[in-house]
mmCIF file of C-alpha atoms in Angstrom:
data_model
loop_
_atom_site.group_PDB
_atom_site.id
_atom_site.type_symbol
_atom_site.label_atom_id
_atom_site.label_comp_id
_atom_site.label_asym_id
_atom_site.label_seq_id
_atom_site.Cartn_x
_atom_site.Cartn_y
_atom_site.Cartn_z
ATOM 1 C CA MET A 1375 0.000 0.000 0.000
ATOM 2 C CA CYS A 1376 1.420 3.398 -0.986
ATOM 3 C CA ILE A 1377 1.901 6.159 1.585
ATOM 4 C CA ARG A 1378 -1.006 8.213 0.215
ATOM 5 C CA ASP A 1379 -3.450 5.302 0.408
ATOM 6 C CA ARG A 1380 -2.242 4.400 3.892
ATOM 7 C CA ALA A 1381 -2.769 7.985 5.081
ATOM 8 C CA TYR A 1382 -6.280 8.097 3.587
ATOM 9 C CA ARG A 1383 -7.190 4.720 5.056
ATOM 10 C CA SER A 1384 -6.071 5.704 8.556
ATOM 11 C CA VAL A 1385 -8.223 8.858 8.493
ATOM 12 C CA LYS A 1386 -11.236 6.926 7.243
ATOM 13 C CA GLU A 1387 -10.774 4.196 9.860
ATOM 14 C CA MET A 1388 -10.378 6.603 12.784
ATOM 15 C CA ASN A 1389 -13.285 8.810 11.694
ATOM 16 C CA ALA A 1390 -15.541 5.756 11.607
ATOM 17 C CA TYR A 1391 -14.395 4.747 15.097
ATOM 18 C CA TRP A 1392 -14.769 8.261 16.518
ATOM 19 C CA SER A 1393 -18.356 8.420 15.232
ATOM 20 C CA LEU A 1394 -19.138 5.772 17.860
ATOM 21 C CA HIS A 1395 -17.238 7.599 20.623
ATOM 22 C CA PRO A 1396 -17.400 11.360 19.974
ATOM 23 C CA LEU A 1397 -15.383 13.855 21.961
ATOM 24 C CA TYR A 1398 -17.708 16.269 23.761
ATOM 25 C CA ASN A 1399 -16.835 19.904 24.406
ATOM 26 C CA PRO A 1400 -19.096 21.385 27.124
ATOM 27 C CA ILE A 1401 -17.629 24.862 26.590
ATOM 28 C CA ALA A 1402 -19.086 25.114 23.092
ATOM 29 C CA ASN A 1403 -21.694 22.379 23.647
ATOM 30 C CA GLU A 1404 -20.577 20.465 20.584
ATOM 31 C CA PHE A 1405 -19.305 17.008 19.666
ATOM 32 C CA TYR A 1406 -16.279 16.123 17.526
ATOM 33 C CA ALA A 1407 -16.052 12.839 15.684
ATOM 34 C CA SER A 1408 -13.894 13.485 12.642
ATOM 35 C CA ALA A 1409 -10.518 14.877 11.684
ATOM 36 C CA ARG A 1410 -8.336 15.493 8.673
ATOM 37 C CA ARG A 1411 -4.610 15.325 8.076
ATOM 38 C CA ILE A 1412 -2.927 18.319 6.452
ATOM 39 C CA PHE A 1413 0.261 17.868 4.448
ATOM 40 C CA HIS A 1414 2.564 20.591 3.135
ATOM 41 C CA ASN A 1415 5.035 21.457 0.373
ATOM 42 C CA ALA A 1416 3.046 19.413 -2.158
ATOM 43 C CA SER A 1417 4.387 16.263 -0.508
ATOM 44 C CA ILE A 1418 2.672 13.382 1.262
ATOM 45 C CA LYS A 1419 5.803 13.141 3.426
ATOM 46 C CA SER A 1420 5.718 16.702 4.742
ATOM 47 C CA GLY A 1421 3.547 17.536 7.724
ATOM 48 C CA GLY A 1422 0.486 15.329 8.020
ATOM 49 C CA HIS A 1423 -0.715 16.322 11.475
ATOM 50 C CA TRP A 1424 -4.292 15.637 12.520
ATOM 51 C CA TYR A 1425 -6.721 18.533 12.850
ATOM 52 C CA GLY A 1426 -10.241 18.491 14.264
ATOM 53 C CA GLY A 1427 -12.551 20.883 16.051
ATOM 54 C CA TRP A 1428 -10.885 20.136 19.391
ATOM 55 C CA THR A 1429 -7.469 21.332 18.198
ATOM 56 C CA ASN A 1430 -8.742 24.920 18.220
ATOM 57 C CA PHE A 1431 -8.943 24.857 22.022
ATOM 58 C CA THR A 1432 -6.159 25.139 24.575
ATOM 59 C CA SER A 1433 -4.896 22.243 26.622
ATOM 60 C CA ASN A 1434 -6.495 23.647 29.774
ATOM 61 C CA GLN A 1435 -9.825 23.992 28.007
ATOM 62 C CA ARG A 1436 -9.635 20.412 26.754
ATOM 63 C CA CYS A 1437 -9.403 19.231 30.366
ATOM 64 C CA ASN A 1438 -13.167 19.855 30.508
ATOM 65 C CA PHE A 1439 -13.951 17.566 27.564
ATOM 66 C CA THR A 1440 -15.442 14.086 27.862
ATOM 67 C CA ILE A 1441 -15.503 10.852 25.872
ATOM 68 C CA ASP A 1442 -18.540 8.612 26.400
ATOM 69 C CA SER A 1443 -19.414 10.822 29.406
ATOM 70 C CA HIS A 1444 -16.032 10.032 31.000
ATOM 71 C CA PRO A 1445 -13.480 12.739 31.922
ATOM 72 C CA VAL A 1446 -10.429 12.884 29.685
ATOM 73 C CA VAL A 1447 -6.696 12.760 30.287
ATOM 74 C CA GLN A 1448 -4.119 14.416 28.025
ATOM 75 C CA ILE A 1449 -0.778 12.771 27.314
ATOM 76 C CA ASP A 1450 2.002 14.919 25.883
ATOM 77 C CA ALA A 1451 5.371 13.780 24.594
ATOM 78 C CA ASN A 1452 8.359 15.703 25.899
ATOM 79 C CA ALA A 1453 10.454 17.307 23.120
ATOM 80 C CA MET A 1454 9.182 14.928 20.445
ATOM 81 C CA ILE A 1455 10.758 16.840 17.535
ATOM 82 C CA LEU A 1456 14.158 16.908 19.245
ATOM 83 C CA CYS A 1457 13.953 13.209 20.148
ATOM 84 C CA LEU A 1458 13.020 12.385 16.561
ATOM 85 C CA LEU A 1459 15.872 14.429 15.119
ATOM 86 C CA SER A 1460 18.337 12.629 17.367
ATOM 87 C CA SER A 1461 16.922 9.198 16.545
ATOM 88 C CA LEU A 1462 16.589 9.749 12.793
ATOM 89 C CA THR A 1463 20.158 11.016 12.412
ATOM 90 C CA GLY A 1464 21.782 8.485 14.746
ATOM 91 C CA LYS A 1465 23.228 11.291 16.879
ATOM 92 C CA PRO A 1466 22.565 10.684 20.594
ATOM 93 C CA MET A 1467 21.888 13.551 22.955
ATOM 94 C CA ASN A 1468 24.572 14.249 25.544
ATOM 95 C CA MET A 1469 22.576 12.804 28.399
ATOM 96 C CA ILE A 1470 22.568 9.327 29.920
ATOM 97 C CA GLY A 1471 20.103 7.703 32.274
ATOM 98 C CA SER A 1472 16.552 8.565 33.233
ATOM 99 C CA PHE A 1473 15.050 11.995 32.643
ATOM 100 C CA GLN A 1474 11.733 13.794 32.890
ATOM 101 C CA ASP A 1475 12.604 16.728 30.656
ATOM 102 C CA VAL A 1476 15.033 16.612 27.724
ATOM 103 C CA TYR A 1477 15.596 20.358 28.015
ATOM 104 C CA GLN A 1478 16.957 20.062 31.542
ATOM 105 C CA THR A 1479 20.476 19.307 30.295
ATOM 106 C CA VAL A 1480 20.619 22.903 28.998
ATOM 107 C CA LEU A 1481 18.421 24.528 31.618
ATOM 108 C CA PHE A 1482 20.698 23.711 34.537
ATOM 109 C CA GLN A 1483 23.447 25.711 32.783
ATOM 110 C CA ILE A 1484 21.354 28.898 32.569
ATOM 111 C CA PRO A 1485 19.705 29.217 36.011
ATOM 112 C CA ASN A 1486 19.688 33.018 35.928
ATOM 113 C CA ILE A 1487 17.940 33.466 32.592
ATOM 114 C CA ALA A 1488 14.246 34.285 32.832
ATOM 115 C CA ASN A 1489 11.774 32.078 30.950
ATOM 116 C CA SER A 1490 14.675 29.759 30.209
ATOM 117 C CA ARG A 1491 12.660 26.689 29.232
ATOM 118 C CA GLU A 1492 10.491 28.613 26.795
ATOM 119 C CA LYS A 1493 13.590 30.178 25.263
ATOM 120 C CA VAL A 1494 15.360 26.836 24.834
ATOM 121 C CA LYS A 1495 12.280 25.367 23.134
ATOM 122 C CA GLN A 1496 11.918 28.414 20.897
ATOM 123 C CA ILE A 1497 15.564 28.390 19.844
ATOM 124 C CA ILE A 1498 15.419 24.707 18.926
ATOM 125 C CA MET A 1499 12.353 25.379 16.779
ATOM 126 C CA GLU A 1500 14.119 28.360 15.191
ATOM 127 C CA LEU A 1501 17.018 26.122 14.159
ATOM 128 C CA VAL A 1502 14.851 23.233 12.981
ATOM 129 C CA GLY A 1503 12.459 25.538 11.158
ATOM 130 C CA SER A 1504 15.240 27.311 9.271
ATOM 131 C CA GLY A 1505 17.411 24.247 8.631
ATOM 132 C CA ASP A 1506 20.365 26.291 9.889
ATOM 133 C CA PRO A 1507 22.036 25.084 13.112
ATOM 134 C CA TYR A 1508 24.075 28.290 13.283
ATOM 135 C CA LYS A 1509 21.271 30.750 12.661
ATOM 136 C CA GLU A 1510 22.686 34.051 13.891
ATOM 137 C CA LYS A 1511 19.608 35.733 15.324
ATOM 138 C CA PRO A 1512 16.009 34.909 16.206
ATOM 139 C CA SER A 1513 13.049 35.683 14.025
ATOM 140 C CA SER A 1514 11.884 39.266 14.233
ATOM 141 C CA ASP A 1515 8.421 38.237 15.454
ATOM 142 C CA SER A 1516 9.714 36.222 18.418
ATOM 143 C CA GLU A 1517 8.095 37.362 21.659
ATOM 144 C CA VAL A 1518 10.598 35.751 24.056
ATOM 145 C CA LEU A 1519 13.916 36.019 22.191
ATOM 146 C CA ASP A 1520 14.785 39.707 22.218
ATOM 147 C CA ASN A 1521 18.457 39.535 23.200
ATOM 148 C CA VAL A 1522 20.804 38.346 20.447
ATOM 149 C CA GLY A 1523 23.696 37.676 22.831
ATOM 150 C CA GLU A 1524 21.500 35.540 25.052
ATOM 151 C CA TYR A 1525 20.102 33.786 21.983
ATOM 152 C CA ILE A 1526 23.578 32.843 20.724
ATOM 153 C CA HIS A 1527 24.642 31.635 24.182
ATOM 154 C CA ILE A 1528 21.627 29.313 24.486
ATOM 155 C CA ARG A 1529 21.956 28.222 20.846
ATOM 156 C CA ASP A 1530 25.550 27.107 21.420
ATOM 157 C CA LEU A 1531 24.586 25.205 24.574
ATOM 158 C CA CYS A 1532 21.860 23.434 22.585
ATOM 159 C CA LEU A 1533 24.327 22.453 19.870
ATOM 160 C CA GLN A 1534 26.561 20.910 22.525
ATOM 161 C CA ALA A 1535 23.746 19.066 24.271
ATOM 162 C CA TYR A 1536 21.919 17.927 21.142
ATOM 163 C CA PRO A 1537 24.509 17.165 18.408
ATOM 164 C CA ALA A 1538 21.793 16.101 15.955
ATOM 165 C CA LEU A 1539 20.973 19.790 15.477
ATOM 166 C CA LYS A 1540 24.257 20.116 13.597
ATOM 167 C CA CYS A 1541 22.844 17.771 10.932
ATOM 168 C CA LEU A 1542 20.269 20.351 9.895
ATOM 169 C CA ASN A 1543 20.840 21.719 6.415
ATOM 170 C CA LYS A 1544 18.975 22.929 3.357
ATOM 171 C CA GLU A 1545 18.768 19.439 1.870
ATOM 172 C CA ARG A 1546 17.783 17.197 4.785
ATOM 173 C CA PHE A 1547 15.473 17.893 7.742
ATOM 174 C CA ASN A 1548 15.522 21.461 6.494
ATOM 175 C CA PHE A 1549 11.978 22.289 7.469
ATOM 176 C CA ILE A 1550 9.868 21.564 10.501
ATOM 177 C CA ASN A 1551 7.245 19.799 8.364
ATOM 178 C CA ASP A 1552 9.715 17.030 7.467
ATOM 179 C CA LEU A 1553 10.114 16.039 11.106
ATOM 180 C CA SER A 1554 6.426 16.662 11.720
ATOM 181 C CA TYR A 1555 5.652 13.952 9.171
ATOM 182 C CA HIS A 1556 7.415 11.369 11.327
ATOM 183 C CA GLU A 1557 5.772 12.740 14.469
ATOM 184 C CA ALA A 1558 2.332 12.478 12.845
ATOM 185 C CA ASP A 1559 3.075 8.966 11.602
ATOM 186 C CA ILE A 1560 3.944 7.832 15.131
ATOM 187 C CA LEU A 1561 0.729 9.343 16.484
ATOM 188 C CA THR A 1562 -1.243 7.631 13.722
ATOM 189 C CA LEU A 1563 0.270 4.258 14.585
ATOM 190 C CA THR A 1564 -0.563 4.909 18.230
ATOM 191 C CA LEU A 1565 -4.197 5.750 17.445
ATOM 192 C CA LEU A 1566 -4.642 2.605 15.378
ATOM 193 C CA ASN A 1567 -2.913 0.389 17.940
ATOM 194 C CA LEU A 1568 -5.072 1.789 20.749
ATOM 195 C CA LYS A 1569 -8.173 1.195 18.669
ATOM 196 C CA GLN A 1570 -7.207 -2.474 18.467
ATOM 197 C CA ILE A 1571 -7.457 -2.730 22.257
ATOM 198 C CA SER A 1572 -10.689 -0.687 22.400
ATOM 199 C CA VAL A 1573 -9.073 2.498 23.716
ATOM 200 C CA VAL A 1574 -10.555 5.655 22.216
ATOM 201 C CA ALA A 1575 -7.870 8.268 21.599
ATOM 202 C CA TYR A 1576 -7.947 11.640 19.880
ATOM 203 C CA PRO A 1577 -4.711 13.195 18.575
ATOM 204 C CA GLU A 1578 -3.274 16.538 19.524
ATOM 205 C CA ARG A 1579 0.065 18.023 18.527
ATOM 206 C CA GLY A 1580 2.652 15.722 20.106
ATOM 207 C CA GLY A 1581 0.162 13.793 22.190
ATOM 208 C CA LEU A 1582 -3.213 12.197 22.821
ATOM 209 C CA ILE A 1583 -6.562 12.685 24.546
ATOM 210 C CA VAL A 1584 -8.017 9.546 26.142
ATOM 211 C CA ARG A 1585 -10.680 8.605 28.669
ATOM 212 C CA LEU A 1586 -9.737 8.677 32.329
ATOM 213 C CA GLY A 1587 -8.615 5.143 33.151
ATOM 214 C CA ASP A 1588 -7.033 4.533 29.738
ATOM 215 C CA GLU A 1589 -3.921 6.608 30.407
ATOM 216 C CA PHE A 1590 -1.688 3.622 31.274
ATOM 217 C CA ASN A 1591 -2.435 1.836 27.999
ATOM 218 C CA ALA A 1592 -2.018 5.092 26.101
ATOM 219 C CA VAL A 1593 1.390 5.810 27.678
ATOM 220 C CA GLU A 1594 2.700 2.321 26.978
ATOM 221 C CA THR A 1595 1.353 2.301 23.425
ATOM 222 C CA LEU A 1596 2.809 5.710 22.537
ATOM 223 C CA LYS A 1597 6.209 4.829 23.975
ATOM 224 C CA LYS A 1598 6.268 1.543 22.051
ATOM 225 C CA ALA A 1599 5.141 3.193 18.808
ATOM 226 C CA PHE A 1600 7.996 5.692 19.065
ATOM 227 C CA LYS A 1601 10.631 3.025 19.739
ATOM 228 C CA ASP A 1602 9.360 0.678 17.018
ATOM 229 C CA TYR A 1603 9.158 3.488 14.463
ATOM 230 C CA VAL A 1604 12.639 4.867 15.015
ATOM 231 C CA TYR A 1605 14.162 1.387 15.234
ATOM 232 C CA SER A 1606 12.699 0.518 11.815
ATOM 233 C CA PHE A 1607 14.003 3.798 10.399
ATOM 234 C CA GLN A 1608 17.464 3.263 11.864
ATOM 235 C CA LYS A 1609 17.637 -0.290 10.562
ATOM 236 C CA LEU A 1610 16.422 0.667 7.084
ATOM 237 C CA ASN A 1611 18.924 3.527 6.837
ATOM 238 C CA LYS A 1612 21.809 1.622 8.491
ATOM 239 C CA LEU A 1613 22.050 4.076 11.377
ATOM 240 C CA PRO A 1614 23.289 3.351 14.899
ATOM 241 C CA GLU A 1615 20.509 1.956 17.039
ATOM 242 C CA LEU A 1616 19.848 4.538 19.750
ATOM 243 C CA ASP A 1617 18.064 3.327 22.856
ATOM 244 C CA LEU A 1618 15.921 6.384 23.518
ATOM 245 C CA ASP A 1619 12.700 6.139 25.494
ATOM 246 C CA ILE A 1620 10.632 9.329 25.357
ATOM 247 C CA ALA A 1621 9.352 11.068 28.494
ATOM 248 C CA LEU A 1622 5.674 11.947 28.767
ATOM 249 C CA THR A 1623 3.420 14.194 30.808
ATOM 250 C CA VAL A 1624 0.002 12.912 31.881
ATOM 251 C CA LYS A 1625 -2.352 15.827 32.524
ATOM 252 C CA PHE A 1626 -5.550 15.204 34.460
ATOM 253 C CA ASP A 1627 -6.412 18.880 34.896
ATOM 254 C CA PRO A 1628 -4.489 22.177 34.838
ATOM 255 C CA SER A 1629 -3.163 21.656 38.375
ATOM 256 C CA ASN A 1630 -2.729 17.881 38.353
ATOM 257 C CA LYS A 1631 0.031 16.416 36.204
ATOM 258 C CA ILE A 1632 2.408 13.509 36.521
ATOM 259 C CA ARG A 1633 5.610 12.989 34.601
ATOM 260 C CA VAL A 1634 6.519 9.618 33.126
ATOM 261 C CA GLU A 1635 10.280 9.264 32.854
ATOM 262 C CA GLY A 1636 12.165 8.588 29.678
ATOM 263 C CA SER A 1637 15.689 7.251 29.362
ATOM 264 C CA SER A 1638 18.746 7.420 27.169
ATOM 265 C CA SER A 1639 21.749 5.121 27.104
#
């Protein structure tokens, strides 16, 4: 089956399943039971994220949603794009052992910088989005990166901590949509695998929405989908096999979250 047919089939299959278990939004008093995947750059391998009515609401707002009259839980992957870049280039991050937050390896080096985590995330997206690991200044519309010296300092720390960023160029992984394709593919595999065990899951950028009580199965399924996907990619492209287990956040409501550790060796 070609990639285009596989993408179409997955949307059709999930929409049919969601019609039996719609996601209810009490804020707008409406149900959602369908989604579409949007690709970019005239390529079926660029982008491909899922979009439905629920994706227009914030994470905190989605905490009020229900599936089959059950409260929902949101599961978010920690630094999925960065973990994918590392895995798909065969360049391990400079961190070993268990972790809850991939960004922490840089954050502990900049304790006196305000909004440090948001700035690290933004700089990584600036580099990935431009395909230039040595981008000299942030985008002019950035709301948190207004100091070029600080930007360069954090950028250089990121390049040391995450060597895969140095693989960015204008030919390969040169646009965020290329990595987003792999991210969306992993989420699609997770949705289909959860459906096989009768777990209703709705996709959100880098994560899932499931019924309260299904979070354990969702966490295990997403972690396995990531590992299986990158292992197949590494094997097919004769890359070093990196043993990277992604970290996740399980959000029950805005004030109640638990972190599920990841690991790197």
